[in-house]
mmCIF file of C-alpha atoms in Angstrom:
data_model
loop_
_atom_site.group_PDB
_atom_site.id
_atom_site.type_symbol
_atom_site.label_atom_id
_atom_site.label_comp_id
_atom_site.label_asym_id
_atom_site.label_seq_id
_atom_site.Cartn_x
_atom_site.Cartn_y
_atom_site.Cartn_z
ATOM 1 C CA MET A 1 55.368 -12.559 83.839
ATOM 2 C CA THR A 2 53.853 -14.633 86.724
ATOM 3 C CA SER A 3 55.132 -18.020 87.477
ATOM 4 C CA THR A 4 51.683 -19.536 87.003
ATOM 5 C CA LEU A 5 51.545 -17.941 83.286
ATOM 6 C CA ASN A 6 55.130 -19.400 82.623
ATOM 7 C CA ASP A 7 54.222 -22.955 84.083
ATOM 8 C CA SER A 8 51.382 -23.309 81.812
ATOM 9 C CA ARG A 9 53.087 -22.061 78.809
ATOM 10 C CA ARG A 10 55.954 -24.531 79.401
ATOM 11 C CA ARG A 11 53.395 -27.823 80.053
ATOM 12 C CA PHE A 12 54.518 -28.802 76.073
ATOM 13 C CA ILE A 13 57.679 -29.162 74.629
ATOM 14 C CA ARG A 14 57.520 -26.533 71.656
ATOM 15 C CA HIS A 15 58.646 -26.855 68.282
ATOM 16 C CA THR A 16 60.268 -24.113 66.151
ATOM 17 C CA ALA A 17 58.153 -23.573 63.032
ATOM 18 C CA ASP A 18 57.784 -21.002 60.416
ATOM 19 C CA VAL A 19 54.604 -22.085 58.989
ATOM 20 C CA PRO A 20 52.338 -19.461 57.408
ATOM 21 C CA LEU A 21 49.210 -19.628 58.800
ATOM 22 C CA GLU A 22 45.862 -17.270 58.587
ATOM 23 C CA VAL A 23 43.901 -16.190 61.525
ATOM 24 C CA ARG A 24 40.979 -14.491 62.259
ATOM 25 C CA THR A 25 38.498 -14.145 65.182
ATOM 26 C CA VAL A 26 35.099 -16.317 65.019
ATOM 27 C CA ARG A 27 33.043 -13.675 64.359
ATOM 28 C CA GLU A 28 35.279 -11.705 61.678
ATOM 29 C CA ASP A 29 34.892 -12.071 57.871
ATOM 30 C CA GLY A 30 38.636 -11.661 56.659
ATOM 31 C CA GLY A 31 41.828 -12.897 58.509
ATOM 32 C CA GLU A 32 45.285 -11.673 58.775
ATOM 33 C CA THR A 33 48.302 -13.782 57.808
ATOM 34 C CA HIS A 34 50.952 -14.672 60.400
ATOM 35 C CA HIS A 35 53.920 -17.278 60.833
ATOM 36 C CA SER A 36 53.774 -19.440 63.498
ATOM 37 C CA VAL A 37 56.476 -19.093 65.960
ATOM 38 C CA ASN A 38 56.480 -22.307 67.411
ATOM 39 C CA VAL A 39 54.067 -25.328 67.818
ATOM 40 C CA SER A 40 53.590 -27.608 70.752
ATOM 41 C CA PHE A 41 51.141 -30.507 71.173
ATOM 42 C CA GLY A 42 48.566 -28.267 73.205
ATOM 43 C CA GLY A 43 48.999 -25.049 70.578
ATOM 44 C CA LEU A 44 51.048 -22.904 68.840
ATOM 45 C CA ALA A 45 52.125 -19.260 69.147
ATOM 46 C CA PHE A 46 52.657 -16.678 66.450
ATOM 47 C CA GLU A 47 53.682 -13.015 66.042
ATOM 48 C CA SER A 48 51.005 -10.287 65.373
ATOM 49 C CA GLU A 49 51.086 -6.436 64.869
ATOM 50 C CA ARG A 50 48.104 -6.343 67.167
ATOM 51 C CA PRO A 51 47.380 -7.204 70.424
ATOM 52 C CA VAL A 52 44.348 -10.194 71.110
ATOM 53 C CA PRO A 53 42.818 -10.163 74.088
ATOM 54 C CA ASN A 54 43.043 -13.473 76.361
ATOM 55 C CA GLY A 55 39.808 -15.496 75.930
ATOM 56 C CA THR A 56 39.277 -14.820 72.351
ATOM 57 C CA THR A 57 38.200 -17.752 70.119
ATOM 58 C CA LEU A 58 40.312 -17.810 66.909
ATOM 59 C CA GLU A 59 40.150 -19.962 63.692
ATOM 60 C CA VAL A 60 43.315 -21.080 62.408
ATOM 61 C CA ARG A 61 44.304 -22.018 58.964
ATOM 62 C CA MET A 62 47.550 -23.698 57.507
ATOM 63 C CA ASP A 63 46.898 -23.916 53.391
ATOM 64 C CA GLN A 64 50.143 -25.775 52.918
ATOM 65 C CA VAL A 65 48.473 -28.910 53.316
ATOM 66 C CA LYS A 66 45.661 -30.389 51.211
ATOM 67 C CA PRO A 67 43.008 -30.406 52.425
ATOM 68 C CA PRO A 68 44.014 -27.402 54.713
ATOM 69 C CA PHE A 69 44.417 -27.386 58.311
ATOM 70 C CA GLU A 70 41.920 -25.677 60.204
ATOM 71 C CA ALA A 71 41.174 -25.664 63.501
ATOM 72 C CA GLN A 72 39.749 -23.444 66.627
ATOM 73 C CA ALA A 73 41.701 -22.232 69.537
ATOM 74 C CA ARG A 74 41.328 -19.872 72.036
ATOM 75 C CA VAL A 75 44.197 -17.245 73.240
ATOM 76 C CA VAL A 76 45.865 -17.851 76.376
ATOM 77 C CA HIS A 77 48.460 -15.208 76.732
ATOM 78 C CA CYS A 78 49.414 -11.971 74.562
ATOM 79 C CA GLU A 79 52.896 -10.518 75.244
ATOM 80 C CA PRO A 80 54.399 -7.597 73.913
ATOM 81 C CA GLU A 81 57.956 -8.533 72.025
ATOM 82 C CA GLY A 82 59.882 -5.338 70.259
ATOM 83 C CA ASP A 83 57.356 -3.865 67.962
ATOM 84 C CA HIS A 84 54.813 -6.895 68.240
ATOM 85 C CA PHE A 85 52.984 -9.208 70.170
ATOM 86 C CA CYS A 86 53.457 -13.028 70.565
ATOM 87 C CA ILE A 87 50.286 -14.709 71.104
ATOM 88 C CA GLY A 88 49.949 -18.000 72.280
ATOM 89 C CA VAL A 89 46.687 -20.181 71.444
ATOM 90 C CA GLN A 90 45.277 -23.251 73.116
ATOM 91 C CA PHE A 91 43.569 -25.449 70.516
ATOM 92 C CA LEU A 92 39.983 -26.097 71.481
ATOM 93 C CA ASP A 93 39.865 -29.930 70.429
ATOM 94 C CA ALA A 94 43.043 -32.078 71.207
ATOM 95 C CA SER A 95 43.416 -33.845 67.889
ATOM 96 C CA ASP A 96 43.837 -30.273 66.174
ATOM 97 C CA ALA A 97 47.013 -29.858 68.380
ATOM 98 C CA PHE A 98 48.251 -33.087 66.592
ATOM 99 C CA ARG A 99 46.932 -32.463 63.536
ATOM 100 C CA ALA A 100 48.861 -29.016 63.549
ATOM 101 C CA ARG A 101 52.119 -30.754 64.715
ATOM 102 C CA MET A 102 51.743 -32.809 61.682
ATOM 103 C CA VAL A 103 51.567 -29.847 59.235
ATOM 104 C CA GLU A 104 54.564 -28.275 60.770
ATOM 105 C CA GLN A 105 56.539 -31.260 60.173
ATOM 106 C CA VAL A 106 55.361 -31.594 56.600
ATOM 107 C CA CYS A 107 56.140 -28.114 55.916
ATOM 108 C CA SER A 108 59.468 -28.528 57.449
ATOM 109 C CA ILE A 109 60.391 -31.274 55.484
ATOM 110 C CA ASP A 110 59.412 -29.608 52.313
ATOM 111 C CA ARG A 111 61.724 -26.737 53.527
ATOM 112 C CA TYR A 112 64.338 -28.612 53.720
ATOM 113 C CA ARG A 113 64.046 -30.360 50.134
ATOM 114 C CA ARG A 114 63.938 -26.950 48.952
ATOM 115 C CA GLN A 115 67.314 -25.930 50.759
ATOM 116 C CA VAL A 116 68.893 -28.954 49.532
ATOM 117 C CA GLN A 117 68.130 -28.355 45.834
ATOM 118 C CA GLU A 118 69.368 -24.742 46.207
ATOM 119 C CA ARG A 119 72.786 -25.228 48.351
ATOM 120 C CA GLU A 120 73.431 -28.724 46.847
ATOM 121 C CA GLY A 121 71.730 -29.161 43.586
ATOM 122 C CA ARG A 122 70.253 -32.529 44.650
ATOM 123 C CA THR A 123 66.622 -33.049 43.928
ATOM 124 C CA LEU A 124 64.868 -35.304 46.325
ATOM 125 C CA THR A 125 61.443 -36.855 46.355
ATOM 126 C CA GLY A 126 59.245 -36.275 49.173
ATOM 127 C CA GLN A 127 60.131 -39.260 50.871
ATOM 128 C CA GLU A 128 63.695 -39.013 50.348
ATOM 129 C CA ALA A 129 63.979 -35.491 52.365
ATOM 130 C CA ALA A 130 61.652 -36.988 55.114
ATOM 131 C CA GLN A 131 64.188 -39.853 55.566
ATOM 132 C CA GLU A 132 67.276 -37.384 55.592
ATOM 133 C CA TRP A 133 65.234 -34.599 57.680
ATOM 134 C CA LEU A 134 64.321 -37.354 60.272
#
């Protein structure tokens, strides 16, 4: 890995996420489902079974919120990691990066609410879960 690539990937603080997302190239009809690895202010990374060339424009969709989050992003790196590839994308619209981060936080809060229910038997409202999660 070159230091230039490493520097560009580290410009933004990344937040770990496990958010299901659908990804497809702009010219494809059907997408593939992936889980995001991390989300930053500039973009996100996800794991894929196949490599995606740098510069490819993708459509990213997250159905966990209503209306679903949809945005276009450009592949900025694709690196092999074991039996899969880590694909890093940068959103084409800066406001999409902020919205993706908000979706990730909503999903994290909901995951926390479900974990509390399973582990402790406490039922939290979304507001209560958000206050505890923060």
